[in-house]
Coordinates of N, CA and C and ligand atoms in Angstrom, one line a residue:
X60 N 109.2 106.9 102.2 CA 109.3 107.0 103.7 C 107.9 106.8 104.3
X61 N 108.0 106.0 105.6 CA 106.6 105.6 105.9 C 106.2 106.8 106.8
X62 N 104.7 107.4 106.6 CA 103.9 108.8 107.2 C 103.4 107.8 108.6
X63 N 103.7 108.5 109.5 CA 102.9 108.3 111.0 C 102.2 109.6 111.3
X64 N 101.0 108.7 111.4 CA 100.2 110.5 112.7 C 100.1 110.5 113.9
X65 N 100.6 111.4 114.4 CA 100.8 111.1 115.8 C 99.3 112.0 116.8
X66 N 98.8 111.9 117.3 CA 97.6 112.6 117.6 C 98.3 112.4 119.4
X67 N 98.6 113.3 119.8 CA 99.2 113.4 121.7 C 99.1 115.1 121.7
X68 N 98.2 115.5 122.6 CA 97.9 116.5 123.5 C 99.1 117.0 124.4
X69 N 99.7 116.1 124.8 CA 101.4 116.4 125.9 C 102.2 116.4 124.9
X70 N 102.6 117.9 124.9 CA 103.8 118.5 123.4 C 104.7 118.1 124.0
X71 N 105.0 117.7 125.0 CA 106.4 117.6 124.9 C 106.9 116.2 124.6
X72 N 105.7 115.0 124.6 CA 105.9 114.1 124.8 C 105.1 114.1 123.4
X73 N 105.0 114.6 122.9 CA 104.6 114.7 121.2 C 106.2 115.0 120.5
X74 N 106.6 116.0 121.2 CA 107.7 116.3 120.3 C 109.1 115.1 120.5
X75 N 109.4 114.6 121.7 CA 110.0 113.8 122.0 C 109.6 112.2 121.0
X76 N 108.5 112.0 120.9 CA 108.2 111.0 120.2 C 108.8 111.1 118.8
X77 N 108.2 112.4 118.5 CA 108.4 112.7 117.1 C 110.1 112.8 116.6
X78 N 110.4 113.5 117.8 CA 112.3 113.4 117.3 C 112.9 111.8 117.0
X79 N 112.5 110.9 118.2 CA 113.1 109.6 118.1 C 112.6 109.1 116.8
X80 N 111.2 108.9 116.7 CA 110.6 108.1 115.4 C 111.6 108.8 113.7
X81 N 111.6 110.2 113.9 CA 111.9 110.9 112.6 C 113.5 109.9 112.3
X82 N 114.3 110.3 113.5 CA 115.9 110.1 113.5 C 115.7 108.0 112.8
X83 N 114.9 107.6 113.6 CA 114.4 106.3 112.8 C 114.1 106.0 111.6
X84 N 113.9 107.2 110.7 CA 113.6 107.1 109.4 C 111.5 107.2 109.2
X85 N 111.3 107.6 109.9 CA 109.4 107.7 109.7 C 109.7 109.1 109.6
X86 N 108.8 109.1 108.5 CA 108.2 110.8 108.8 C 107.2 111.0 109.7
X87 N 106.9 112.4 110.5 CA 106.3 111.6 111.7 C 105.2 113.1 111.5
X88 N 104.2 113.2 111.6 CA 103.2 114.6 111.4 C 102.4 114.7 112.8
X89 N 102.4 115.6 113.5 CA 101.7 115.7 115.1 C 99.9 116.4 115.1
X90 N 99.3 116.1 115.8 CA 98.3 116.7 115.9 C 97.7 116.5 117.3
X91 N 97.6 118.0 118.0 CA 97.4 118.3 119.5 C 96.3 118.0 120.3
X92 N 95.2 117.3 119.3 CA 93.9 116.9 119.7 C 93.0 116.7 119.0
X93 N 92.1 115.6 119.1 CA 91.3 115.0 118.7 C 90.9 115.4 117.3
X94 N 90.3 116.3 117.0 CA 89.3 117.1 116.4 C 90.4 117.1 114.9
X95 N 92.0 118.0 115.6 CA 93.0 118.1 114.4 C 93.4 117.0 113.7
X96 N 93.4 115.8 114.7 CA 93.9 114.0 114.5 C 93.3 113.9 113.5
X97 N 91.7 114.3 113.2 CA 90.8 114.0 112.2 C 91.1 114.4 111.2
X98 N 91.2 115.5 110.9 CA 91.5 116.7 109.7 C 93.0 116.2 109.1
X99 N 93.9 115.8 110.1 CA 95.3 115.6 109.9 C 95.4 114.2 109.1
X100 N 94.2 113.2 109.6 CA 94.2 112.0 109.0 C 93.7 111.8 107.5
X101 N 93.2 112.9 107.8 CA 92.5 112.6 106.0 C 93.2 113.6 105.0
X102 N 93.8 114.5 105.6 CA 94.4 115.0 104.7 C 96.0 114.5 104.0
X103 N 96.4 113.1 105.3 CA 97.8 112.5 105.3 C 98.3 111.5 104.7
X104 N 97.1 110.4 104.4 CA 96.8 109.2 104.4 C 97.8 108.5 104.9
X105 N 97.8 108.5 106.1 CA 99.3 107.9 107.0 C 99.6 106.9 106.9
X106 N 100.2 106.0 107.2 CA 100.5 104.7 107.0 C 100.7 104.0 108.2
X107 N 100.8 104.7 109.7 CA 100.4 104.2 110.8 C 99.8 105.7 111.9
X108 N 98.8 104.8 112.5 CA 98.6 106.3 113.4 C 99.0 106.0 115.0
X109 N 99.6 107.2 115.7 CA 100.0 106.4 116.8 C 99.0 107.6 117.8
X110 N 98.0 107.2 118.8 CA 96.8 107.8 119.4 C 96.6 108.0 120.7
X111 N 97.2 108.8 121.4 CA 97.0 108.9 122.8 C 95.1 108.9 122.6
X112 N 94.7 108.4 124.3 CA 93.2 107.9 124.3 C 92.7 109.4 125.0
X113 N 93.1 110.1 125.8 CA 92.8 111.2 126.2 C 93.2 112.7 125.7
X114 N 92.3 112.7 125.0 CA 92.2 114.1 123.8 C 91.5 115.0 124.4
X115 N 91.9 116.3 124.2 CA 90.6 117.0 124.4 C 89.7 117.5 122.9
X116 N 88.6 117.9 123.0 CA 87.8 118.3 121.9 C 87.3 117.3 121.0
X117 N 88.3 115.7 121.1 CA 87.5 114.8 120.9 C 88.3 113.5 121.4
X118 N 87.7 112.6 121.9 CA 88.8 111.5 122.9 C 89.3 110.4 121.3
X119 N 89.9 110.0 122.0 CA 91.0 109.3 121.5 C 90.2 107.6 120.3
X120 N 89.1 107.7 122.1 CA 87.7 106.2 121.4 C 87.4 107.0 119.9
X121 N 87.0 108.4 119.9 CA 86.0 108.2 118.9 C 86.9 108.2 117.9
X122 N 88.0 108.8 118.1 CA 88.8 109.1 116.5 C 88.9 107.7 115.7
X123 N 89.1 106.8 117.0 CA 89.5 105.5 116.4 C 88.4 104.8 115.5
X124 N 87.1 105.4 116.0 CA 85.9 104.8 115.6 C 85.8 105.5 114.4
X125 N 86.1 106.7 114.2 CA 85.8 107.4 112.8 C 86.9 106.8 111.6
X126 N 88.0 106.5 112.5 CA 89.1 106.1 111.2 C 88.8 104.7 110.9
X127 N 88.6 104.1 112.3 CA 88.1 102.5 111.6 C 86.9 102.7 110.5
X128 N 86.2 103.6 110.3 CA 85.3 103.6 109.7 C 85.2 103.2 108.2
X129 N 86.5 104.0 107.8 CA 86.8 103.8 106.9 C 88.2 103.2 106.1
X130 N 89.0 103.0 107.2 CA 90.2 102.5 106.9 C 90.7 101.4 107.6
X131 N 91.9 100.8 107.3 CA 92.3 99.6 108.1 C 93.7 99.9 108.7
X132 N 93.9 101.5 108.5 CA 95.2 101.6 109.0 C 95.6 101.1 110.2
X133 N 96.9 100.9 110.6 CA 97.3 100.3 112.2 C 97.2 101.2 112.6
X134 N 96.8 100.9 113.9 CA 96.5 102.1 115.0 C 97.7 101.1 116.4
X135 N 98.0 102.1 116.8 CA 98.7 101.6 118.4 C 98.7 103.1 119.2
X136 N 97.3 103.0 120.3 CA 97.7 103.5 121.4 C 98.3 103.5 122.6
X137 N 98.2 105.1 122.8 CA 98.6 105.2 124.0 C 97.8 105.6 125.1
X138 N 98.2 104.6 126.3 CA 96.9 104.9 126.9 C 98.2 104.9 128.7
X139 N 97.3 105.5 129.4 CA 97.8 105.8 130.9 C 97.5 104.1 131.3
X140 N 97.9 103.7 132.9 CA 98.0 102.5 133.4 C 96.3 102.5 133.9
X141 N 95.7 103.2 134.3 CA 94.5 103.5 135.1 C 93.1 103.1 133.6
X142 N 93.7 103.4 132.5 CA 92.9 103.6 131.2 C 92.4 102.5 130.8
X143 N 92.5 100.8 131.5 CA 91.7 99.6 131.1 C 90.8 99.5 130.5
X144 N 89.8 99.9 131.0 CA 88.1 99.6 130.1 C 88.5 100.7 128.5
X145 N 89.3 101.8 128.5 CA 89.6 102.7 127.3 C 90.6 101.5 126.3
X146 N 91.9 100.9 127.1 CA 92.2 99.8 126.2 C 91.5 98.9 125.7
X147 N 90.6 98.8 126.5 CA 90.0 97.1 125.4 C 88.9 97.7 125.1
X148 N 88.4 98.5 125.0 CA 87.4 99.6 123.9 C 88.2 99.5 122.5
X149 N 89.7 100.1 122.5 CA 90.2 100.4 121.8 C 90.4 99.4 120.8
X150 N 91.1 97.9 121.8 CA 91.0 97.3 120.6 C 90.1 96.1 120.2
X151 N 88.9 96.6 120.7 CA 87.2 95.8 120.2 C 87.0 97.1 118.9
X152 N 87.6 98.0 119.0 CA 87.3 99.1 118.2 C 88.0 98.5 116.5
X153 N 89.5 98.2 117.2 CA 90.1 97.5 115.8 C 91.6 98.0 116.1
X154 N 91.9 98.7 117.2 CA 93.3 99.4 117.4 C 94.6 97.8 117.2
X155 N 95.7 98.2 116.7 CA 96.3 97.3 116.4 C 96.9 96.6 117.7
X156 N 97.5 97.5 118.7 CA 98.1 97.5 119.8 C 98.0 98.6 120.6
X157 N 98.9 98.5 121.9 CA 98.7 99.6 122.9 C 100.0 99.9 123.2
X158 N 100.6 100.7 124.2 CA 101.6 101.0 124.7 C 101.0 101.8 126.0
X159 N 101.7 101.0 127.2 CA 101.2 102.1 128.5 C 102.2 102.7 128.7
X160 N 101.9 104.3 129.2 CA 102.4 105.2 129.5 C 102.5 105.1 131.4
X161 N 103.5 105.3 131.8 CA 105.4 105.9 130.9 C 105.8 104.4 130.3
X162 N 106.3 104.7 128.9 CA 107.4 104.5 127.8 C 108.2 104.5 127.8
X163 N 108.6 103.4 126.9 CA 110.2 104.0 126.4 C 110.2 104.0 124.8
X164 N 111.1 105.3 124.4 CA 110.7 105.8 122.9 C 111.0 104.0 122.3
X165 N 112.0 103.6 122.4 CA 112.4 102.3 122.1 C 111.7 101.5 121.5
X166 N 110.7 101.3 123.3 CA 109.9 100.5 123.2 C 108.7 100.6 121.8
X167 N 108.2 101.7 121.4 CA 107.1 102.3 120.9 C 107.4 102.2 119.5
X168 N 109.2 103.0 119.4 CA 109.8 101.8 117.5 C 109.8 100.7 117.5
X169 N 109.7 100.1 118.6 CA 109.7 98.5 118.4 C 108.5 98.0 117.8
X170 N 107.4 98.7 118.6 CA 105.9 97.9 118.0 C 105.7 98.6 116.9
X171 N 105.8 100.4 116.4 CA 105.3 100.8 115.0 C 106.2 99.7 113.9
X172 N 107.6 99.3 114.5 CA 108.1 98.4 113.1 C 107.7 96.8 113.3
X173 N 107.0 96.5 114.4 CA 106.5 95.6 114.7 C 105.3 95.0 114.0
X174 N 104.1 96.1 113.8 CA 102.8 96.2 113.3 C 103.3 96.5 112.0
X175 N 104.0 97.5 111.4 CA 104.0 98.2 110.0 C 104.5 96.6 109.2
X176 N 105.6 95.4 110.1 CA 105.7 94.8 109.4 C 104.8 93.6 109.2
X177 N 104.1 93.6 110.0 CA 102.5 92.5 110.0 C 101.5 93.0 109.1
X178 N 101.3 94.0 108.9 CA 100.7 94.5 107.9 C 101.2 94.6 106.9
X179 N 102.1 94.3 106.3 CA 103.0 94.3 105.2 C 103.3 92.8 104.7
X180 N 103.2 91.6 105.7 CA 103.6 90.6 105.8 C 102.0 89.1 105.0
X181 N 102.0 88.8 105.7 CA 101.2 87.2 105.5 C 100.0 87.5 104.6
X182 N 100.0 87.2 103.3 CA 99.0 86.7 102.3 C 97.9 85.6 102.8
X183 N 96.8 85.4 102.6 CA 95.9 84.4 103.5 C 96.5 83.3 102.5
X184 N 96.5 81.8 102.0 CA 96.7 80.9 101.8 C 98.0 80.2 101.7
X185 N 98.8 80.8 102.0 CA 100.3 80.3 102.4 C 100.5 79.7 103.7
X186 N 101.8 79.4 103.7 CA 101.9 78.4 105.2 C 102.7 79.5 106.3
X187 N 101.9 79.0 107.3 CA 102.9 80.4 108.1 C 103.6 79.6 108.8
X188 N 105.2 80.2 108.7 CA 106.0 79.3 109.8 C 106.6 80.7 111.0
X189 N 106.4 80.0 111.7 CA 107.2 80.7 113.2 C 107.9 79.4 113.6
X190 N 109.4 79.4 113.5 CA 110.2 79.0 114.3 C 110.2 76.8 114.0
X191 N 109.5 76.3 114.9 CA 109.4 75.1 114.6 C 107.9 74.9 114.3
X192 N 107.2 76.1 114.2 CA 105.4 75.7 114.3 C 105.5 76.2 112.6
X193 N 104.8 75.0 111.9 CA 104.5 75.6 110.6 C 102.4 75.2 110.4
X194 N 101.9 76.4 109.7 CA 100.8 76.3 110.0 C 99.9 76.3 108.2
X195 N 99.3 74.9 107.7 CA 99.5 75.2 106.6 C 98.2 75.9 106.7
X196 N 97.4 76.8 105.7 CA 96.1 77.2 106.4 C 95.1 77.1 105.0
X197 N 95.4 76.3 104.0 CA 94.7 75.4 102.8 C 94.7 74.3 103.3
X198 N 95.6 74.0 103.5 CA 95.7 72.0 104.1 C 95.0 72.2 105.6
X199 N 95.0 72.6 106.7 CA 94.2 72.9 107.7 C 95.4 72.2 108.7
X200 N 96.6 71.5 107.8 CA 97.8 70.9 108.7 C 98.0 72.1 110.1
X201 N 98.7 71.5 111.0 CA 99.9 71.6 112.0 C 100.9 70.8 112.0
X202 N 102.2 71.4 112.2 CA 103.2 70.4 112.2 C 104.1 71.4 113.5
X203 N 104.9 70.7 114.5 CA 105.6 70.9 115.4 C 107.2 70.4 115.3
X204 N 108.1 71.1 115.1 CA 109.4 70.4 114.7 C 109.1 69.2 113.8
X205 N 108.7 69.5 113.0 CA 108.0 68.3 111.7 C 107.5 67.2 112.1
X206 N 106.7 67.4 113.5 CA 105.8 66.4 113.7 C 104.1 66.8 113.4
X207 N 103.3 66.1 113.2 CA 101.8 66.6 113.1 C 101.3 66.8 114.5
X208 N 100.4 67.5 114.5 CA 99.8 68.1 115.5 C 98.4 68.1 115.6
X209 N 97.5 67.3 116.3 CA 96.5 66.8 115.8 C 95.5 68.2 116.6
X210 N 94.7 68.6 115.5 CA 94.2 69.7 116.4 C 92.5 69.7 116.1
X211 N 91.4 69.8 116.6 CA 90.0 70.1 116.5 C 89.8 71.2 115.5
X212 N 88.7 71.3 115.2 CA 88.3 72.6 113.8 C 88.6 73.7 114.6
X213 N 87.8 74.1 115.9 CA 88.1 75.0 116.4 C 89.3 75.6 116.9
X214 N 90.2 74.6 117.2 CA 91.5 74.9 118.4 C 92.4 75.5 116.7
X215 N 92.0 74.3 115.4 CA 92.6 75.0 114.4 C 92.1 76.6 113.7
X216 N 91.1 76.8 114.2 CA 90.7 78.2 113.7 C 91.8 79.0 114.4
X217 N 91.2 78.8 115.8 CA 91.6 79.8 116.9 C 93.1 80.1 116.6
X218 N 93.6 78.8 116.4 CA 95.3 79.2 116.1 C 96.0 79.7 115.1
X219 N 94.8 79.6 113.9 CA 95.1 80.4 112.4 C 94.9 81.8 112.7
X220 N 94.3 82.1 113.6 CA 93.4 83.4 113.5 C 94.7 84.0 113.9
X221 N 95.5 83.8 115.6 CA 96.4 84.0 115.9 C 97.2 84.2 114.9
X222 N 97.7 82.9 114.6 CA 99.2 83.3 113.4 C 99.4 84.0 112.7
X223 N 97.5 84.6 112.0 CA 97.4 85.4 111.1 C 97.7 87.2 111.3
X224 N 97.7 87.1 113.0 CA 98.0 88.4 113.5 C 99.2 88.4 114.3
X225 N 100.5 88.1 114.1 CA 101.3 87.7 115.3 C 101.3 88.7 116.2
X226 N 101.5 89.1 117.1 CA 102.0 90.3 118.3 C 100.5 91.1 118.6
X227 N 99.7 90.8 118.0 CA 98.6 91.5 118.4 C 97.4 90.9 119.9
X228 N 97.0 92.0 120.4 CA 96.8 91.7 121.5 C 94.8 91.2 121.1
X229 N 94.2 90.5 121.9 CA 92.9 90.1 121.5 C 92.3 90.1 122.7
X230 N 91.0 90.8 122.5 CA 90.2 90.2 124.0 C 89.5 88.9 123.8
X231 N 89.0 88.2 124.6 CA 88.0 87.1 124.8 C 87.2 87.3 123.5
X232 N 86.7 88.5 123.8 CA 85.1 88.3 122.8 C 85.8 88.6 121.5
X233 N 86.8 89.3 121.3 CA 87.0 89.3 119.7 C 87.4 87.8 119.4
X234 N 88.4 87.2 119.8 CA 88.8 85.7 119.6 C 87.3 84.4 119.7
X235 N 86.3 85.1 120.4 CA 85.0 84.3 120.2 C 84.2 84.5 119.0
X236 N 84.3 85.9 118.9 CA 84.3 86.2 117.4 C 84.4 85.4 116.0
X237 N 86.2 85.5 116.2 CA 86.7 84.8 115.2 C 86.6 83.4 114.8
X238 N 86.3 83.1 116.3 CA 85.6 81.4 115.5 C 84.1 81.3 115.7
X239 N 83.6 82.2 115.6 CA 82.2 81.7 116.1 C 81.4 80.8 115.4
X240 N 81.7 80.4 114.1 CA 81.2 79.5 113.4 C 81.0 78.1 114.2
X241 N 82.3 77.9 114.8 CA 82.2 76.7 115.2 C 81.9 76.3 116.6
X242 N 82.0 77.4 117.0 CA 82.1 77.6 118.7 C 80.4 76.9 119.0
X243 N 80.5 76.1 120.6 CA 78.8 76.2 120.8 C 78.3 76.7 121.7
X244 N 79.6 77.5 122.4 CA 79.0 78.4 123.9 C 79.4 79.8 123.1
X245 N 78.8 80.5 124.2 CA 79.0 82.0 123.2 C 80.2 82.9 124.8
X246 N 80.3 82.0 125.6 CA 81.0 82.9 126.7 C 82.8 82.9 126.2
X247 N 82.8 84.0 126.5 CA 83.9 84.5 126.5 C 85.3 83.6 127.4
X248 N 84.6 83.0 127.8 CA 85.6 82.4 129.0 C 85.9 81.1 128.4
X249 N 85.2 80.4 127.3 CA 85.6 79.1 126.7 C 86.4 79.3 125.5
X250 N 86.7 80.9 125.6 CA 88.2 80.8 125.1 C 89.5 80.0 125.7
X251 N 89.2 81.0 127.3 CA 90.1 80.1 127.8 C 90.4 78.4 127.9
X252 N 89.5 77.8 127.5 CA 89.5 76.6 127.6 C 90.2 76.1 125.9
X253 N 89.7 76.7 125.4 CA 90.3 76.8 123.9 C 92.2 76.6 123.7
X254 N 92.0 77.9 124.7 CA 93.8 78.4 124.8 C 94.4 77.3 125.7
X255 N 93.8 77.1 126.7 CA 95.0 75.8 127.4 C 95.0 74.7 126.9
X256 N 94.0 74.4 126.1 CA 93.7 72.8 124.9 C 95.0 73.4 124.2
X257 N 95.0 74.2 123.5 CA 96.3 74.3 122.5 C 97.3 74.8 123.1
X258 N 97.9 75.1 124.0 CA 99.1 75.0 124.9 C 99.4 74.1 125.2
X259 N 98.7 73.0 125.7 CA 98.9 71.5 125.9 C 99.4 70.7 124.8
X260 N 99.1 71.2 123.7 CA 99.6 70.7 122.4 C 100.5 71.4 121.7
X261 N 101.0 72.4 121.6 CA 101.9 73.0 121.6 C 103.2 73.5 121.8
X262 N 103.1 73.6 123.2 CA 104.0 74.3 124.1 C 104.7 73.3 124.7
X263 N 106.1 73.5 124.7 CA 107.0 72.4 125.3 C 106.9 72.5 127.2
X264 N 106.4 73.7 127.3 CA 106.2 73.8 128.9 C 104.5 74.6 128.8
X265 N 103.4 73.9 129.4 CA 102.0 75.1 128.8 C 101.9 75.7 130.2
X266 N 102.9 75.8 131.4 CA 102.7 76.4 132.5 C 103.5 77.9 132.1
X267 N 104.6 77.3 130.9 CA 105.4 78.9 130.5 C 104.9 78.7 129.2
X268 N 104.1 79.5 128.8 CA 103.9 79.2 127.1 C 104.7 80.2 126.6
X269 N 105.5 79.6 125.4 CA 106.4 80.3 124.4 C 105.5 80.9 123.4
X270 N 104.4 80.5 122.9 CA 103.7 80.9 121.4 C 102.4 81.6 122.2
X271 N 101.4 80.9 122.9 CA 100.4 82.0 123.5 C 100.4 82.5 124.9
X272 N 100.2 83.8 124.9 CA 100.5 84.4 126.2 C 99.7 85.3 126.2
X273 N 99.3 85.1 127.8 CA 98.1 85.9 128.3 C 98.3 87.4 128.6
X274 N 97.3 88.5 128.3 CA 98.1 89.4 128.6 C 97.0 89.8 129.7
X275 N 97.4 89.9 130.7 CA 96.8 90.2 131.7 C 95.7 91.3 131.6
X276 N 94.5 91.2 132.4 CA 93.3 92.3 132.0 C 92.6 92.9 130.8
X277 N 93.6 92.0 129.5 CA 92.9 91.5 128.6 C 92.8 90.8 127.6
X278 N 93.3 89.9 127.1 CA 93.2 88.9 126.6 C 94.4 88.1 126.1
X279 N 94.3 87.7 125.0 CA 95.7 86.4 124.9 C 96.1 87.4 123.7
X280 N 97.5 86.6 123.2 CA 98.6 87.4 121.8 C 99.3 86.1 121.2
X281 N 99.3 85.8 120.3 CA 100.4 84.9 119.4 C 102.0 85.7 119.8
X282 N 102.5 84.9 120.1 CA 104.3 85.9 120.1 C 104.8 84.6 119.3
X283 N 105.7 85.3 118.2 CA 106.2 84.5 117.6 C 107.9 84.6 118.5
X284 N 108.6 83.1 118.0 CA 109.6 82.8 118.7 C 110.6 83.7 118.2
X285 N 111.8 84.0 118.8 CA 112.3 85.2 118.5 C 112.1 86.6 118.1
X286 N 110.8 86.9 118.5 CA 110.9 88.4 118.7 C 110.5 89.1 120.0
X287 N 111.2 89.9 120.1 CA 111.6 90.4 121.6 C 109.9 90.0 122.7
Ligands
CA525 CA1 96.5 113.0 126.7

C-alpha cells in the first residue's frame, strides 16, 4: 500500500482528504504543521507527500527545502489562489505539482495517481511514445504519426526534457535550465520562443496546442494525449 503524508493545518480539510485518499486505497498519515511534517517525514518514508504551503511553526517553502534535501520524493502542493510567487518557489524548489485550493478530492486522486505513476514510469534511454508522438531519446529521432520531425538540438532537448516529465508543470528558468548547454541567451523568455518553434512542428493546430500547454503565471507542461 502506497504511504502519503499529508502535512495541512485545516483538520477538517486534513481529515476529509484523508478519508477520500484512504477509501482510494493510499494509506494516508496527517501532520498539523510544519515542524510535525518533518518528524512525520522521516519517520514514514512516504512515498508521496501532499503539502499545504501555509503552516504554522514552519511554512510549507521550507519543509520542501528540507525534504528536497535529501530525497526525491513527489511533492504536490497545496497552495490558496492569492499564493503565486509561493507556487513557483515551490516548484523551482523541486515540488512535483500543485493543486489550488478550493478542490476537488477527485481532482487531487487524479494528480497523486498521476505523479505516483510518472515516477514509477520512463527509464532514460527508451523511446517515449504518447499517442502519435514517439520520441526516440538514443537516436535523438522525432516521429509524428510515423512521419519524421525535423527538430534543432535544442527544440530536441527541450522536448525530451518534457516527455521525460509528462503532467508536470515547469517555470521558464527551470526549462532554461534544462537545456542550458545549448541555449545562447540566458532569458527566460527564449523559452518561449523555443515552445512556439515546436508547436509549429508538432501540433496539428499550435493556436490550440494538444502536447504543450501554457500554464498561465507559470510556465509550460507536456500533457500527454488522452489524459484528462
Ligand atoms: Ca494552511
Amino acid at each position: 500500500m502506497k504511504k502519503i503524508l499529508l502535512v495541512e493545518d485545516e483538520r477538517e480539510i486534513a481529515r476529509m482528504i484523508q478519508a477520500y485518499l484512504s477509501r482510494e486505497g493510499f494509506r494516508v498519515e496527517v501532520a498539523f504543521d510544519g515542524e510535525e511534517g518533518w518528524i512525520r517525514f522521516q519517520e514514514l518514508s512516504p512515498n508521496l507527500v501532499i503539502l499545504d504551503l501555509m503552516l504554522p511553526r514552519l511554512h510549507g517553502l521550507e519543509l520542501a527545502r528540507r525534504i528536497r534535501a535529501g530525497s526525491d520524493v513527489p511533492i504536490i502542493m497545496l497552495t490558496a489562489r492569492a499564493e503565486e510567487a509561493d507556487r513557483v518557489a515551490g516548484l523551482e524548489l523541486g515540488a512535483d505539482d500543485y493543486v489550488t485550493k478550493p478542490f476537488s478530492l477527485r481532482e487531487l486522486a487524479a494528480r497523486v495517481r498521476a505523479v505516483l505513476r510518472r515516477v514509477e514510469g520512463k527509464k532514460p534511454g527508451e523511446v517515449l511514445e504518447f499517442g502519435p508522438l514517439k520520441i526516440n531519446l538514443a537516436a535523438r529521432e522525432v516521429t509524428l504519426a510515423g512521419r519524421p520531425v525535423e527538430l534543432t538540438p535544442t527544440e530536441f532537448d527541450l522536448l525530451s526534457f518534457f516527455a521525460q516529465h509528462p503532467g508536470r508543470v515547469f517555470t521558464r528558468r527551470e526549462l532554461l535550465e534544462a537545456i542550458q548547454e545549448r541555449s545562447y541567451a540566458s532569458l527566460p523568455r527564449t523559452i518561449d520562443s523555443h515552445v512556439k518553434n515546436l508547436r509549429h512542428k508538432l501540433e496539428a493546430d499550435p493556436a490550440h496546442p494538444q502536447f504543450l500547454l501554457t500554464v498561465h503565471g507559470v510556465g509550460y507542461k507536456f500533457h500527454p494525449p488522452g489524459e484528462g
